[in-house]
Coordinates of C-alpha atoms and ligand atoms in Angstrom, one line a residue:
X416 CA 80.8 11.4 -129.5
X417 CA 77.4 10.0 -128.2
X418 CA 75.0 12.0 -126.2
X419 CA 76.7 12.6 -122.8
X420 CA 75.1 10.5 -120.1
X421 CA 74.4 11.6 -116.6
X422 CA 73.3 9.5 -113.6
X423 CA 71.5 11.6 -111.0
X424 CA 71.6 10.3 -107.4
X425 CA 69.8 12.9 -105.4
X426 CA 69.9 11.0 -102.1
X427 CA 68.4 12.2 -98.9
X428 CA 67.3 15.3 -97.0
X429 CA 67.8 18.4 -99.1
X430 CA 69.6 16.4 -101.8
X431 CA 66.4 16.0 -104.0
X432 CA 65.5 19.7 -103.4
X433 CA 68.8 21.1 -104.6
X434 CA 69.0 18.5 -107.4
X435 CA 65.6 19.6 -108.5
X436 CA 67.1 23.0 -109.5
X437 CA 70.0 21.3 -111.3
X438 CA 67.5 19.2 -113.3
X439 CA 65.9 22.5 -114.5
X440 CA 69.2 23.8 -115.5
X441 CA 70.0 20.6 -117.5
X442 CA 66.7 21.1 -119.3
X443 CA 67.6 24.7 -120.0
X444 CA 70.8 23.6 -121.7
X445 CA 68.8 21.1 -123.8
X446 CA 66.2 23.7 -124.8
X447 CA 68.4 26.8 -125.2
X448 CA 71.9 25.5 -126.0
X449 CA 71.1 22.4 -127.9
X450 CA 73.1 20.4 -125.4
X451 CA 71.2 17.1 -124.8
X452 CA 72.1 14.8 -122.0
X453 CA 71.0 11.3 -121.5
X454 CA 69.8 11.5 -117.9
X455 CA 68.9 8.6 -115.7
X456 CA 68.1 8.7 -112.0
X457 CA 68.5 6.3 -109.1
X458 CA 68.6 5.9 -105.4
X459 CA 71.6 6.3 -103.0
X460 CA 72.0 6.5 -99.2
X461 CA 69.0 6.3 -96.9
X462 CA 66.6 6.4 -99.9
X463 CA 68.3 3.3 -101.3
X464 CA 68.4 1.6 -97.9
X465 CA 64.6 2.2 -97.5
X466 CA 63.8 0.7 -100.9
X467 CA 66.4 -2.1 -101.1
X468 CA 68.1 -2.6 -97.6
X469 CA 71.4 -1.3 -98.9
X470 CA 72.7 2.2 -99.4
X471 CA 73.8 1.4 -103.0
X472 CA 72.6 -1.6 -105.1
X473 CA 75.0 -3.4 -107.4
X474 CA 72.8 -2.3 -110.3
X475 CA 73.2 1.4 -109.4
X476 CA 77.0 0.8 -108.9
X477 CA 77.1 -0.7 -112.4
X478 CA 75.2 2.2 -113.9
X479 CA 77.6 4.7 -112.2
X480 CA 80.5 2.9 -113.9
X481 CA 79.0 3.2 -117.3
X482 CA 77.9 6.9 -117.4
X483 CA 80.0 9.9 -118.3
X484 CA 79.3 11.6 -115.0
X485 CA 77.5 11.0 -111.7
X486 CA 75.7 13.9 -110.1
X487 CA 75.1 13.3 -106.4
X488 CA 73.0 15.3 -104.0
X489 CA 73.6 14.4 -100.3
X490 CA 73.2 11.3 -98.1
X491 CA 72.3 10.6 -94.5
X492 CA 70.0 11.8 -91.8
X493 CA 68.9 11.1 -88.3
X494 CA 66.6 8.2 -89.4
X495 CA 69.7 6.2 -90.3
X496 CA 72.0 7.1 -87.4
X497 CA 71.5 3.8 -85.6
X498 CA 72.0 1.5 -88.6
X499 CA 74.9 -0.9 -88.7
X500 CA 78.0 0.8 -90.1
X501 CA 78.0 -1.5 -93.1
X502 CA 74.6 -0.2 -94.3
X503 CA 74.9 3.5 -93.3
X504 CA 74.0 6.0 -96.1
X505 CA 77.6 7.2 -96.2
X506 CA 78.7 3.7 -97.2
X507 CA 77.0 4.2 -100.5
X508 CA 79.0 7.3 -101.2
X509 CA 82.3 5.6 -100.2
X510 CA 81.5 2.6 -102.4
X511 CA 81.0 4.9 -105.4
X512 CA 84.3 6.7 -104.7
X513 CA 86.2 3.5 -104.2
X514 CA 84.9 1.4 -107.0
X515 CA 85.1 4.2 -109.5
X516 CA 88.6 4.8 -108.2
X517 CA 88.1 8.6 -107.9
X518 CA 91.5 9.5 -106.7
X519 CA 91.5 13.2 -107.4
X520 CA 89.2 15.4 -105.4
X521 CA 88.8 18.9 -106.6
X522 CA 87.5 21.5 -104.2
X523 CA 87.5 25.1 -105.5
X524 CA 87.5 27.9 -103.0
X525 CA 86.0 30.8 -104.9
X526 CA 84.8 34.0 -103.4
X527 CA 82.0 35.8 -105.2
X528 CA 82.5 39.5 -104.6
X529 CA 78.9 39.9 -103.4
X530 CA 79.6 37.5 -100.6
X531 CA 83.0 38.7 -99.5
X532 CA 81.6 40.1 -96.3
X533 CA 80.6 36.6 -95.3
X534 CA 84.2 35.4 -94.8
X535 CA 85.8 35.4 -91.4
X536 CA 88.8 37.1 -93.1
X537 CA 89.0 40.7 -94.2
X538 CA 87.2 41.6 -97.4
X539 CA 90.3 42.5 -99.5
X540 CA 92.0 39.2 -98.6
X541 CA 89.1 37.1 -100.0
X542 CA 87.4 39.2 -102.6
X543 CA 88.0 37.7 -106.0
X544 CA 89.7 34.6 -104.5
X545 CA 89.7 31.6 -106.9
X546 CA 91.9 28.7 -105.9
X547 CA 91.6 25.0 -106.4
X548 CA 92.6 22.3 -103.9
X549 CA 93.4 18.9 -105.3
X550 CA 93.2 16.3 -102.6
X551 CA 94.3 12.7 -103.1
X552 CA 91.2 10.7 -102.2
X553 CA 91.8 6.9 -102.3
X554 CA 95.1 6.3 -100.5
X555 CA 97.3 7.7 -97.6
X556 CA 96.6 7.4 -94.0
X557 CA 92.8 6.9 -94.3
X558 CA 93.4 3.6 -96.1
X559 CA 97.0 2.5 -95.3
X560 CA 97.7 -0.8 -93.5
X561 CA 98.4 -1.7 -90.8
X562 CA 95.6 0.1 -89.0
X563 CA 93.6 -0.6 -85.9
X564 CA 93.6 -0.5 -82.1
X565 CA 95.8 -3.1 -80.5
X566 CA 96.4 -4.3 -77.0
X567 CA 100.0 -4.1 -75.9
X568 CA 101.7 -6.6 -73.5
X569 CA 102.1 -3.9 -70.9
X570 CA 98.3 -3.4 -70.7
X571 CA 98.3 -0.2 -72.8
X572 CA 96.4 0.1 -76.0
X573 CA 97.9 1.4 -79.3
X574 CA 96.1 3.1 -82.2
X575 CA 97.7 2.8 -85.6
X576 CA 97.1 4.3 -89.0
X577 CA 99.7 4.1 -91.7
X578 CA 100.6 7.0 -94.0
X579 CA 101.7 5.3 -97.3
X580 CA 101.9 6.3 -100.9
X581 CA 103.3 4.6 -104.0
X582 CA 105.0 6.3 -107.0
X583 CA 102.0 5.8 -109.2
X584 CA 99.5 7.1 -106.7
X585 CA 101.4 10.3 -106.3
X586 CA 102.1 10.7 -110.0
X587 CA 98.5 10.4 -111.1
X588 CA 97.2 13.0 -108.7
X589 CA 100.1 15.3 -109.5
X590 CA 99.2 15.0 -113.3
X591 CA 95.6 15.9 -112.5
X592 CA 96.8 19.0 -110.6
X593 CA 99.1 20.1 -113.5
X594 CA 96.4 19.5 -116.1
X595 CA 94.1 21.7 -114.1
X596 CA 96.7 24.4 -113.6
X597 CA 97.2 24.6 -117.4
X598 CA 93.5 25.5 -117.7
X599 CA 93.8 28.1 -114.9
X600 CA 96.7 30.2 -113.6
X601 CA 99.4 27.7 -114.5
X602 CA 100.8 27.4 -111.0
X603 CA 100.9 24.3 -108.7
X604 CA 101.9 24.4 -105.0
X605 CA 102.5 20.9 -103.6
X606 CA 102.1 20.5 -99.9
X607 CA 103.4 17.7 -97.6
X608 CA 105.6 17.3 -94.5
X609 CA 108.9 16.3 -96.2
X610 CA 110.7 17.7 -93.2
X611 CA 109.5 15.0 -90.9
X612 CA 107.8 12.2 -93.0
X613 CA 109.4 9.8 -95.5
X614 CA 106.1 9.6 -97.3
X615 CA 106.4 13.4 -97.7
X616 CA 109.9 13.1 -99.1
X617 CA 108.6 10.6 -101.7
X618 CA 105.6 12.9 -102.4
X619 CA 108.0 15.8 -103.1
X620 CA 110.3 13.8 -105.3
X621 CA 107.5 12.3 -107.4
X622 CA 105.7 15.5 -107.9
X623 CA 109.0 17.1 -109.0
X624 CA 109.6 14.1 -111.4
X625 CA 106.1 14.6 -113.0
X626 CA 106.8 18.3 -113.3
X627 CA 110.3 18.0 -114.9
X628 CA 109.3 15.2 -117.3
X629 CA 105.8 16.1 -118.3
X630 CA 104.7 19.7 -117.2
X631 CA 107.9 21.9 -117.3
X632 CA 105.7 24.8 -118.6
X633 CA 103.7 24.9 -115.3
X634 CA 105.2 26.8 -112.3
X635 CA 105.7 24.4 -109.4
X636 CA 106.5 25.3 -105.7
X637 CA 106.6 23.1 -102.6
X638 CA 105.4 24.0 -99.1
X639 CA 105.2 22.2 -95.8
X640 CA 101.5 21.6 -95.1
X641 CA 101.5 23.4 -91.7
X642 CA 102.9 26.5 -93.4
X643 CA 100.3 26.0 -96.1
X644 CA 97.6 26.2 -93.5
X645 CA 99.0 29.5 -92.3
X646 CA 99.5 30.9 -95.8
X647 CA 95.9 30.0 -96.7
X648 CA 94.5 32.3 -94.1
X649 CA 97.3 34.9 -94.4
X650 CA 97.2 35.5 -98.2
X651 CA 95.2 32.9 -100.0
X652 CA 95.4 34.6 -103.4
X653 CA 99.1 33.6 -103.7
X654 CA 97.8 30.1 -104.7
X655 CA 96.3 28.8 -107.9
X656 CA 96.2 25.0 -107.6
X657 CA 97.3 23.2 -104.4
X658 CA 97.9 19.5 -104.6
X659 CA 98.2 17.5 -101.4
X660 CA 97.6 14.1 -99.9
X661 CA 94.4 12.7 -98.4
X662 CA 94.8 13.7 -94.7
X663 CA 96.3 17.2 -95.3
X664 CA 93.9 17.7 -98.1
X665 CA 90.9 16.9 -95.9
X666 CA 92.0 19.6 -93.5
X667 CA 93.3 22.2 -95.9
X668 CA 90.3 22.0 -98.2
X669 CA 87.9 22.6 -95.3
X670 CA 89.9 25.5 -94.2
X671 CA 90.0 27.0 -97.7
X672 CA 86.3 26.4 -98.2
X673 CA 85.4 28.5 -95.2
X674 CA 87.3 31.4 -96.6
X675 CA 84.4 31.9 -98.9
X676 CA 81.4 31.8 -96.5
X677 CA 78.5 29.4 -96.6
X678 CA 78.5 25.7 -96.9
X679 CA 75.6 26.1 -99.4
X680 CA 78.0 27.6 -101.9
X681 CA 80.7 24.9 -102.2
X682 CA 80.9 22.4 -105.1
X683 CA 83.3 19.5 -105.6
X684 CA 84.4 17.1 -108.2
X685 CA 86.0 13.7 -107.8
X686 CA 87.8 12.4 -110.8
X687 CA 89.4 9.1 -111.8
X688 CA 91.3 7.8 -114.8
X689 CA 90.1 8.5 -118.4
X690 CA 87.5 6.1 -119.8
X691 CA 87.6 4.7 -123.3
X692 CA 85.9 7.9 -124.7
X693 CA 88.6 10.0 -123.1
X694 CA 86.4 11.5 -120.4
X695 CA 87.5 10.9 -116.8
X696 CA 85.4 8.8 -114.4
X697 CA 83.7 11.5 -112.5
X698 CA 81.3 12.3 -109.7
X699 CA 80.1 15.8 -108.9
X700 CA 78.6 16.8 -105.5
X701 CA 78.0 19.7 -103.2
X702 CA 80.3 19.7 -100.2
X703 CA 77.3 20.0 -97.8
X704 CA 75.3 17.1 -96.3
X705 CA 71.6 16.4 -96.2
X706 CA 70.8 19.3 -93.8
X707 CA 68.0 17.5 -91.9
X708 CA 67.3 20.7 -90.0
X709 CA 65.9 22.5 -93.0
X710 CA 64.7 19.6 -95.2
X711 CA 61.3 20.0 -96.9
X712 CA 61.1 23.7 -96.0
X713 CA 62.2 25.2 -99.3
X714 CA 65.2 26.9 -97.6
X715 CA 68.1 25.0 -99.0
X716 CA 70.6 26.9 -101.2
X717 CA 70.9 25.1 -104.5
X718 CA 74.0 26.9 -105.6
X719 CA 76.6 24.3 -104.4
X720 CA 74.8 21.6 -106.4
X721 CA 74.4 23.9 -109.4
X722 CA 78.1 24.9 -109.3
X723 CA 78.9 21.1 -109.1
X724 CA 77.1 20.8 -112.4
X725 CA 79.2 23.7 -113.8
X726 CA 82.2 21.6 -112.8
X727 CA 80.8 18.7 -114.8
X728 CA 80.5 20.9 -117.8
X729 CA 84.1 22.0 -117.4
X730 CA 85.8 18.7 -116.5
X731 CA 83.7 15.9 -118.0
X732 CA 82.3 17.7 -121.0
X733 CA 85.2 20.0 -121.7
X734 CA 82.9 23.0 -122.2
X735 CA 84.6 25.8 -120.3
X736 CA 82.5 28.4 -122.1
X737 CA 79.2 26.9 -120.8
X738 CA 80.6 26.4 -117.4
X739 CA 81.6 30.0 -117.3
X740 CA 78.1 31.0 -118.4
X741 CA 76.6 29.1 -115.5
X742 CA 79.1 30.4 -113.0
X743 CA 78.5 34.0 -114.2
X744 CA 74.7 33.5 -113.9
X745 CA 75.2 32.6 -110.3
X746 CA 77.5 35.5 -109.8
X747 CA 75.0 37.9 -111.3
X748 CA 72.0 36.8 -109.1
X749 CA 74.2 37.2 -106.0
X750 CA 75.3 40.6 -107.2
X751 CA 71.7 41.5 -107.7
X752 CA 71.0 40.6 -104.1
X753 CA 69.3 37.2 -104.3
X754 CA 69.9 35.4 -101.0
X755 CA 68.6 32.1 -99.6
X756 CA 68.4 32.1 -95.8
X757 CA 72.0 30.8 -95.3
X758 CA 73.3 33.8 -97.2
X759 CA 71.7 36.4 -95.0
X760 CA 74.1 38.2 -92.6
X761 CA 73.3 39.1 -89.0
X762 CA 71.4 42.2 -90.3
X763 CA 68.8 39.8 -91.8
X764 CA 66.7 40.5 -94.9
X765 CA 64.1 38.5 -96.8
X766 CA 65.3 35.2 -98.0
X767 CA 64.2 33.6 -101.2
X768 CA 63.3 29.9 -101.5
X769 CA 65.3 27.1 -103.2
X770 CA 63.0 27.3 -106.3
X771 CA 63.2 31.1 -106.4
X772 CA 67.0 30.9 -106.4
X773 CA 66.7 28.4 -109.3
X774 CA 64.3 30.8 -111.1
X775 CA 66.7 33.7 -110.7
X776 CA 69.6 31.6 -112.1
X777 CA 67.5 30.5 -115.1
X778 CA 66.6 34.1 -115.8
X779 CA 70.2 35.1 -115.6
X780 CA 71.0 32.2 -118.0
X781 CA 68.3 33.5 -120.4
X782 CA 69.8 37.0 -120.2
X783 CA 73.2 35.6 -121.1
X784 CA 72.1 34.5 -124.6
Ligands
NAD896 P1 75.1 19.4 -93.3 O1 76.1 19.9 -94.3 O2 74.0 18.6 -93.7 O3 74.5 20.7 -92.5 C1 75.3 21.6 -91.7 C2 74.6 23.0 -91.6 O4 74.6 23.7 -92.8 C3 73.1 22.8 -91.2 O5 72.7 23.8 -90.4 C4 72.4 22.9 -92.6 O6 71.1 23.4 -92.5 C5 73.3 23.9 -93.3 N1 73.3 23.7 -94.8 C6 74.0 22.6 -95.4 N2 73.7 22.7 -96.7 C7 72.9 23.8 -96.9 C8 72.4 24.3 -98.1 N3 72.6 23.8 -99.3 N4 71.6 25.4 -97.9 C9 71.4 26.0 -96.7 N5 71.9 25.5 -95.6 C10 72.7 24.4 -95.7 O7 76.0 18.7 -92.2 P2 75.5 17.9 -90.9 O8 74.3 18.6 -90.2 O9 76.7 17.7 -90.1 O10 75.1 16.4 -91.4 C11 73.7 16.1 -91.7 C12 73.7 14.7 -92.4 O11 74.4 14.8 -93.6 C13 74.4 13.7 -91.6 O12 73.7 12.5 -91.7 C14 75.7 13.5 -92.3 O13 76.3 12.3 -92.1 C15 75.4 13.8 -93.7 N6 76.5 14.3 -94.5 C16 76.5 13.9 -95.8 C17 77.4 14.4 -96.7 C18 77.4 14.0 -98.1 O14 76.4 13.5 -98.6 N7 78.4 14.2 -98.9 C19 78.4 15.4 -96.2 C20 78.3 15.8 -94.9 C21 77.4 15.3 -94.1

């Protein structure tokens, strides 16, 4: 296979700061593990708007379609709040997701032991937690037609969104969840509202079809999404992989993410269908935004962006061993007490900078050799 290609779109605010640390880690892999990447960089979001009057140029979009994986920092900021909706920074991100057809959004909720006190839940409920939420990202009620706000003859107004799914849309995201489960704890829990929604009945039937016909070796259970929300905060360790639709996934993944503490710790991956070389279309990004309140101060926690790169190693480059190495390096620096400002509890302490956190992770990577 050719040298794997990466397109880095650092974006706005703290995006370039946290991505700076990822770039050092990519260089480390080239120097110390003989893993070369063909890296190119481009603009997205407000940075692209400033340079080109659009949050994503056609050229950048075309590059994103060609590479093995896109690494994205963050987009947005107060300078762009008053722009027309069509050129807002977030439109760049949405265009990437839509045109690359990234239908499977992976949001891990993993609690590093050193940060277990950070959760709003009791320590024993979250310590060692490692679950993965797979959210369908390109269909369902955020895209379904008809949609809109309509005037009714009686003078009232009516707001409509349509929850709709087709067989193929459900089957492809279900496959993605079963594949992941095989690499983890081999369990999938599918969540919907089949008790009150036809789209939920179809979801349950199609996930069951994929299970019976293609993944009978994986354990499958079904849960109504409202019960799923309760179970996530009651005893989250009962889950391995959760697969759910766009709307429920939006809510459940935010809920699960907060089990683990800081926004600065949360990575994500969005995957599409396999390309000709067998790798999935893919974009990796931290869950957090551009954090304008701390931009340019060296305070940003780079771990979410670094763990997003670890996901790229695992899911685009099929290198679980190197992904483990990077995740363990992060775990080690946290266990040793390294904390950016967002990871300090109410008792305070002395925070380290973005670059110092990068230094510590690189040192832990060196120590792993
Ligand atoms: P945000 O995630 O940028 O920040 C929320 C809070 O978390 C802030 O106090 C911030 O300082 C803190 N924070 C976030 N990431 C951090 C990190 N890595 N290290 C330390 N602290 C961190 O969300 P927001 O303030 O609601 O939005 C700011 C801008 O980002 C808006 O323009 C919004 O539209 C955009 N946004 C972009 C994305 C994305 O690019 N995917 C996601 C969410 C928000």
